[in-house]
Tab-separated table of C-alpha atoms in Angstrom:
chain	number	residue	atom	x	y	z
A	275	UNK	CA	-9.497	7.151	15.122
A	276	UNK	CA	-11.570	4.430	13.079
A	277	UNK	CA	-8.477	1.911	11.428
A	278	UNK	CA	-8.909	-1.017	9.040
A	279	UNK	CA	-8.743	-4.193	10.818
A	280	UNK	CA	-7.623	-7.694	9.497
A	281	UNK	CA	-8.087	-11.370	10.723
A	282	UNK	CA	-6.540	-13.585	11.648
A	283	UNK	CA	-2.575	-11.857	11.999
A	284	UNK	CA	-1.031	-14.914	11.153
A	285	UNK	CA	-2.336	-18.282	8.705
A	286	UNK	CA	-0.668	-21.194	8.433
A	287	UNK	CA	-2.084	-23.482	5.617
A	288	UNK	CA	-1.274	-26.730	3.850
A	289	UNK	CA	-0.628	-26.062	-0.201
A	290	UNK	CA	-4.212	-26.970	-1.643
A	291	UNK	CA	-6.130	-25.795	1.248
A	292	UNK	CA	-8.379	-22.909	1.076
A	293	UNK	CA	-7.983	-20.118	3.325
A	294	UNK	CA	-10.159	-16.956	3.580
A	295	UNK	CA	-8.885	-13.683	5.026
A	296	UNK	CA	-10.979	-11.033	6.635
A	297	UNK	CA	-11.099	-7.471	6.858
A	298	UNK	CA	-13.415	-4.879	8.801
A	299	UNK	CA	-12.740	-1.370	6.337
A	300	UNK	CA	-13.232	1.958	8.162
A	301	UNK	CA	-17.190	2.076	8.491
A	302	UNK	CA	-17.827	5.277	5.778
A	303	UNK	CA	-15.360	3.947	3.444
A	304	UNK	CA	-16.640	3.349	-0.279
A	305	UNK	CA	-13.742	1.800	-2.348
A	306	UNK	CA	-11.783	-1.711	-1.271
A	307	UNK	CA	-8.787	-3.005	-1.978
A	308	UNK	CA	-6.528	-6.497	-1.236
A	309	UNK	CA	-2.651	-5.879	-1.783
A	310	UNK	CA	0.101	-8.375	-1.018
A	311	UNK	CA	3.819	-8.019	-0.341
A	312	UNK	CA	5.962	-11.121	-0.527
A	313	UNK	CA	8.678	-11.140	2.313
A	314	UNK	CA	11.240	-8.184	1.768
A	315	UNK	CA	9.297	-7.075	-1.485
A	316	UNK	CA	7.276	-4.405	-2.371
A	317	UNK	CA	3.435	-3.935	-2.100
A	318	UNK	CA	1.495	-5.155	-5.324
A	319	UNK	CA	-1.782	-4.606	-6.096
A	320	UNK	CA	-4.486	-7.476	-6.396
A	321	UNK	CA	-8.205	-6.290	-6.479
A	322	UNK	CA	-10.289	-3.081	-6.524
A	323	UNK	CA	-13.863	-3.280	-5.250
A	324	UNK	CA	-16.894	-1.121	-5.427
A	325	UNK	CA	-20.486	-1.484	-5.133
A	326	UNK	CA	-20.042	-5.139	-4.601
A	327	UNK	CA	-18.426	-6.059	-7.552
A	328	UNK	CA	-14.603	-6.197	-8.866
A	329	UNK	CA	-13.678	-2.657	-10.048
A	330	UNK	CA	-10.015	-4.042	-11.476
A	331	UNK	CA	-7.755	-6.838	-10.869
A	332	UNK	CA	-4.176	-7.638	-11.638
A	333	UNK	CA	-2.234	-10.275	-13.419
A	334	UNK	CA	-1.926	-11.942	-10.332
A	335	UNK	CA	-5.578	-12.465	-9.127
A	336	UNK	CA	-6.089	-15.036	-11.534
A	337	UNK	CA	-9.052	-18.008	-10.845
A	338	UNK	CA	-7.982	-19.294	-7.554
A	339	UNK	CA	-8.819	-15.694	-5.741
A	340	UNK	CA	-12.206	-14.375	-5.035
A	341	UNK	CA	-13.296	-11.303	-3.066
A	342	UNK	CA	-16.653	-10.938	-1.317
A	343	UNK	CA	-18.502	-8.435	0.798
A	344	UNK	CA	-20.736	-10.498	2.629
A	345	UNK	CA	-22.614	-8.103	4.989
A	346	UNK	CA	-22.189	-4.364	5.105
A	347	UNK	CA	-18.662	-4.394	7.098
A	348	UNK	CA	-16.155	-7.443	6.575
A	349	UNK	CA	-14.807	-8.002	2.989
A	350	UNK	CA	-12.717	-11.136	2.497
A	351	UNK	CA	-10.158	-12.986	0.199
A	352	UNK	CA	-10.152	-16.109	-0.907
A	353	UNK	CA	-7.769	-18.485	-2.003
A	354	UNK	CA	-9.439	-21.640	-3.376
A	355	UNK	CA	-6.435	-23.765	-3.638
A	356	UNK	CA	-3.314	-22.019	-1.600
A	357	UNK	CA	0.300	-22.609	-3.665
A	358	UNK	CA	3.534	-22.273	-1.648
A	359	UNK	CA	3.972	-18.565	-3.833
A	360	UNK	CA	0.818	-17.774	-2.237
A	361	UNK	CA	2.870	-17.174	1.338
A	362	UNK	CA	3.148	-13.424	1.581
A	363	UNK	CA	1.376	-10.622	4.057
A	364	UNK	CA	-1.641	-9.797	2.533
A	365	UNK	CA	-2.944	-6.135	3.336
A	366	UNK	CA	-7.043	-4.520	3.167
A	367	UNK	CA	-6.911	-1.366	2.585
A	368	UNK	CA	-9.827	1.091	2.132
A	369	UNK	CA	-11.093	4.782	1.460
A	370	UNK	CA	-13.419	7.074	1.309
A	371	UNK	CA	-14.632	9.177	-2.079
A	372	UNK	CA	-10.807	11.300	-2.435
A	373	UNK	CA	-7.162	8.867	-2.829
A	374	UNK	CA	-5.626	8.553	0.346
A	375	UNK	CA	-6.253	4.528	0.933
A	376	UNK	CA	-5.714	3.594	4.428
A	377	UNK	CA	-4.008	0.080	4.788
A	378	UNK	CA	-4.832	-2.799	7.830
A	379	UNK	CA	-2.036	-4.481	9.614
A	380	UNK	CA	-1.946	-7.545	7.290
A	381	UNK	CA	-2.508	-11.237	7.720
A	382	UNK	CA	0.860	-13.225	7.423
A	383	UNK	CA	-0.119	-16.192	5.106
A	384	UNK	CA	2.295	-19.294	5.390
A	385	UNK	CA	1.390	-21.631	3.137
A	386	UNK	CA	3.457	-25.292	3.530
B	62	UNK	CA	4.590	0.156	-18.551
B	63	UNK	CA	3.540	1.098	-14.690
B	64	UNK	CA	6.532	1.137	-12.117
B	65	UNK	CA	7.549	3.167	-9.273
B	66	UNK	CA	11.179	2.693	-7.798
B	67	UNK	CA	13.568	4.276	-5.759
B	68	UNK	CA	17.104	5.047	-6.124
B	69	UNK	CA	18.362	4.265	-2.972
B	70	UNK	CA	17.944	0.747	-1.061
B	71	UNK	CA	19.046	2.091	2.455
B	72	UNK	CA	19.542	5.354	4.131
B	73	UNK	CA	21.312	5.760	6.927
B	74	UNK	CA	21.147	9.339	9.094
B	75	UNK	CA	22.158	10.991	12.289
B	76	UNK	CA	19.717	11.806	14.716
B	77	UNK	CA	18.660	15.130	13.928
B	78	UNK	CA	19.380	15.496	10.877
B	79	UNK	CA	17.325	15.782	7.676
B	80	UNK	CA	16.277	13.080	5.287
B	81	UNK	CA	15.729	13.052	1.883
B	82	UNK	CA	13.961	9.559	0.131
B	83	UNK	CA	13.743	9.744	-3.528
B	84	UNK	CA	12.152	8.133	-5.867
B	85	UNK	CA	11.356	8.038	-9.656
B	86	UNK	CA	8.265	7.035	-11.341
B	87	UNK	CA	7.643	5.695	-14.182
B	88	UNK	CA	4.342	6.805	-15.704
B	89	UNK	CA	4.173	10.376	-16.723
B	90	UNK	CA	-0.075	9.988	-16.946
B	91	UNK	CA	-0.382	9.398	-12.361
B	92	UNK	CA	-2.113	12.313	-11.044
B	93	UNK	CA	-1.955	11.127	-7.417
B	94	UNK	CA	0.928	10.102	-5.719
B	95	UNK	CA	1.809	8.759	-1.816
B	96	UNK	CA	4.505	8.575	0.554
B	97	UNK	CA	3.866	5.477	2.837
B	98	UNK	CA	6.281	4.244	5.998
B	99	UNK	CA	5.961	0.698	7.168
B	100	UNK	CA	7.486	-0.532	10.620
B	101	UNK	CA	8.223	-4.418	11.118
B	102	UNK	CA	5.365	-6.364	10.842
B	103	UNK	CA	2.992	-3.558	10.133
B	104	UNK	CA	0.824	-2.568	7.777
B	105	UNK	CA	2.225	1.113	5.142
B	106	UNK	CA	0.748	4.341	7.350
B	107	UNK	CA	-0.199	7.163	5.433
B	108	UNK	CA	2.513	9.773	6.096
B	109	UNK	CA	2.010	12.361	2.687
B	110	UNK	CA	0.238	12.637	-0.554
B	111	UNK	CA	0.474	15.443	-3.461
B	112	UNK	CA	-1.285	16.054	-6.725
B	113	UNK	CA	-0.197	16.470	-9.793
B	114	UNK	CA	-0.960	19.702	-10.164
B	115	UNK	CA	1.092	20.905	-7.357
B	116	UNK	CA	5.242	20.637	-6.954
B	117	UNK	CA	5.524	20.945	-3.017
B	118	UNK	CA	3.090	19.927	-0.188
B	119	UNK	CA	4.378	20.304	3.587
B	120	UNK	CA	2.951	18.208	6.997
B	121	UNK	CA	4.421	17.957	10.409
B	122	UNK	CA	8.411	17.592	9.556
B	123	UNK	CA	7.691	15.988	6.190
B	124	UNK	CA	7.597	17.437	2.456
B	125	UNK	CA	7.310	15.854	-0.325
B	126	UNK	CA	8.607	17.396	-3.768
B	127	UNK	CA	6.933	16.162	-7.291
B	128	UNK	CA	8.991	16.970	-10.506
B	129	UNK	CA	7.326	16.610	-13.133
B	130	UNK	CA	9.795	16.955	-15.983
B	131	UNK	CA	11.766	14.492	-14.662
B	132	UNK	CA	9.131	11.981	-12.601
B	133	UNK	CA	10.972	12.426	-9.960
B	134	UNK	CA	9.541	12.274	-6.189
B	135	UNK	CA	11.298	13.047	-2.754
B	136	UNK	CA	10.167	12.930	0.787
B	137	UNK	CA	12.211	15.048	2.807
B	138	UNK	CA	11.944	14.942	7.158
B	139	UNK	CA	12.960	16.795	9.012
B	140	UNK	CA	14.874	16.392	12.499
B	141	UNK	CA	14.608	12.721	12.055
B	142	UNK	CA	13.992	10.938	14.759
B	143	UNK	CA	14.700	7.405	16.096
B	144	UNK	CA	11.095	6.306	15.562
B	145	UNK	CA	11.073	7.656	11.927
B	146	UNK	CA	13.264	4.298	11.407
B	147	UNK	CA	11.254	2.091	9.082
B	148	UNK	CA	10.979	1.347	5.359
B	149	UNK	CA	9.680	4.201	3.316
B	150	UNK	CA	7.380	3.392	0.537
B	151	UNK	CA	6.310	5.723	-2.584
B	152	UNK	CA	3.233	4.992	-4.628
B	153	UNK	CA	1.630	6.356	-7.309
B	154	UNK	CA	-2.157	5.903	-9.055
B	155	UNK	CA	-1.846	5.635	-12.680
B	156	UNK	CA	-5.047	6.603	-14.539
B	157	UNK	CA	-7.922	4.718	-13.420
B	158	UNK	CA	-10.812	5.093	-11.961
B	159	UNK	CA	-10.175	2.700	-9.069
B	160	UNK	CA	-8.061	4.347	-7.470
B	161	UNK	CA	-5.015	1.439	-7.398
B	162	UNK	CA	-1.504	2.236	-6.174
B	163	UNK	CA	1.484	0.983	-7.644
B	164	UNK	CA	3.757	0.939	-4.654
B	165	UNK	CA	8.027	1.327	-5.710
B	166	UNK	CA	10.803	-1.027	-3.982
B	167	UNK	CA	10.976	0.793	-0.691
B	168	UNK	CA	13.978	2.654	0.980
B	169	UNK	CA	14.988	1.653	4.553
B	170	UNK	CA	15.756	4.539	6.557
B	171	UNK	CA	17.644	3.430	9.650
B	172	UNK	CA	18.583	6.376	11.981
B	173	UNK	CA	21.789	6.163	14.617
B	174	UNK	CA	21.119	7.924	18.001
């Protein structure tokens, strides 16, 4: 069964570092999305993405985030310049035409 | 504004029997709605959705009830199981055309054998 797939599991960064984190989405998939969820916290929205260009963004993807889709399978986050509040699990998710988004396994961002 | 929660932080259950999440939306305008479960260190499965326009949708030992009147949402399993342990997230997609969840608190669901 084709799954969205994120790298790496695990980043540790220094605060002011950028870090960029990858995702494959599910191959037919048309719509894109990064989420995040702080430790013991619910899931929050960050980006929407579709034909290559920002569909919506929240509050929280302010200047220091970017999103590109570089080729026709990985689509990555970017944090310019990481803050210690950046340090959450940050979760790809993608689908198809209908709703049902189907999340990655998430990249564990520490950011010291 | 746009916010999903749930009434109950925990839910403990026996082994067998039923299990009802709830959960209350905020945002009478969502036409969409999802029931997600996320296990330690993974990423929220897909377990149910339902539209608007319906009140009950079944799967494999799992319903989920929408109330309208009262924006109310429940998942209901059945049996549960040990392995249905996890943290049980509803979301819901207000109006938009990207299709963005707004995911509510989460309930643990811890089951004794």
């Amino acid at each position: 069964e084709p799954e969205v797939t994120q790298t790496p599991s695990h980043q540790v960064t220094q605060m002011g570092q950028e870090v960029i984190l990858r995702c494959v989405p599910i191959s037919n998939h048309l719509y894109f999305y990064w989420y995040r969820q702080i430790l013991g916290q619910k899931v929050e929205f960050l980006v929407s993405f579709y034909n290559n260009e920002i569909s919506e963004k929240s509050e929280i993807f302010d200047d220091q985030f970017s999103v590109e889709r570089p080729d026709g399978s990985n689509f990555t986050l970017k944090i310019r310049s990481t803050k210690l509040e950046d340090s959450a699990m940050y979760f790809c998710a993608s689908r198809k035409l209908l709703y049902e988004q189907y999340f990655g396994p998430g990249t564990r961002l520490t950011v010291t | 504004g746009e916010s999903v929660g749930l009434h109950l932080p925990t839910l403990s259950v026996q082994e067998g029997d039923n299990s009802i999440i709830n959960c209350a939306y905020s945002n009478s305008a969502s036409d969409y709605f999802i029931w997600y479960k996320q296990e330690s260190g993974k990423g929220p499965q897909f377990i149910i959705d339902i539209r608007s326009n319906m009140d009950k949708r079944q799967g494999q030992r799992v319903t989920v009830l929408l109330n309208k009147t009262v924006k109310h949402l429940s998942l209901q399993i059945a049996a549960t199981q040990p392995g249905d342990s996890a943290v049980y997230f509803c979301a819901e997609n207000p109006p938009s055309n990207t299709g963005k969840l707004i995911f509510g608190q989460g309930t643990t669901l811890q089951v004794k054998p």
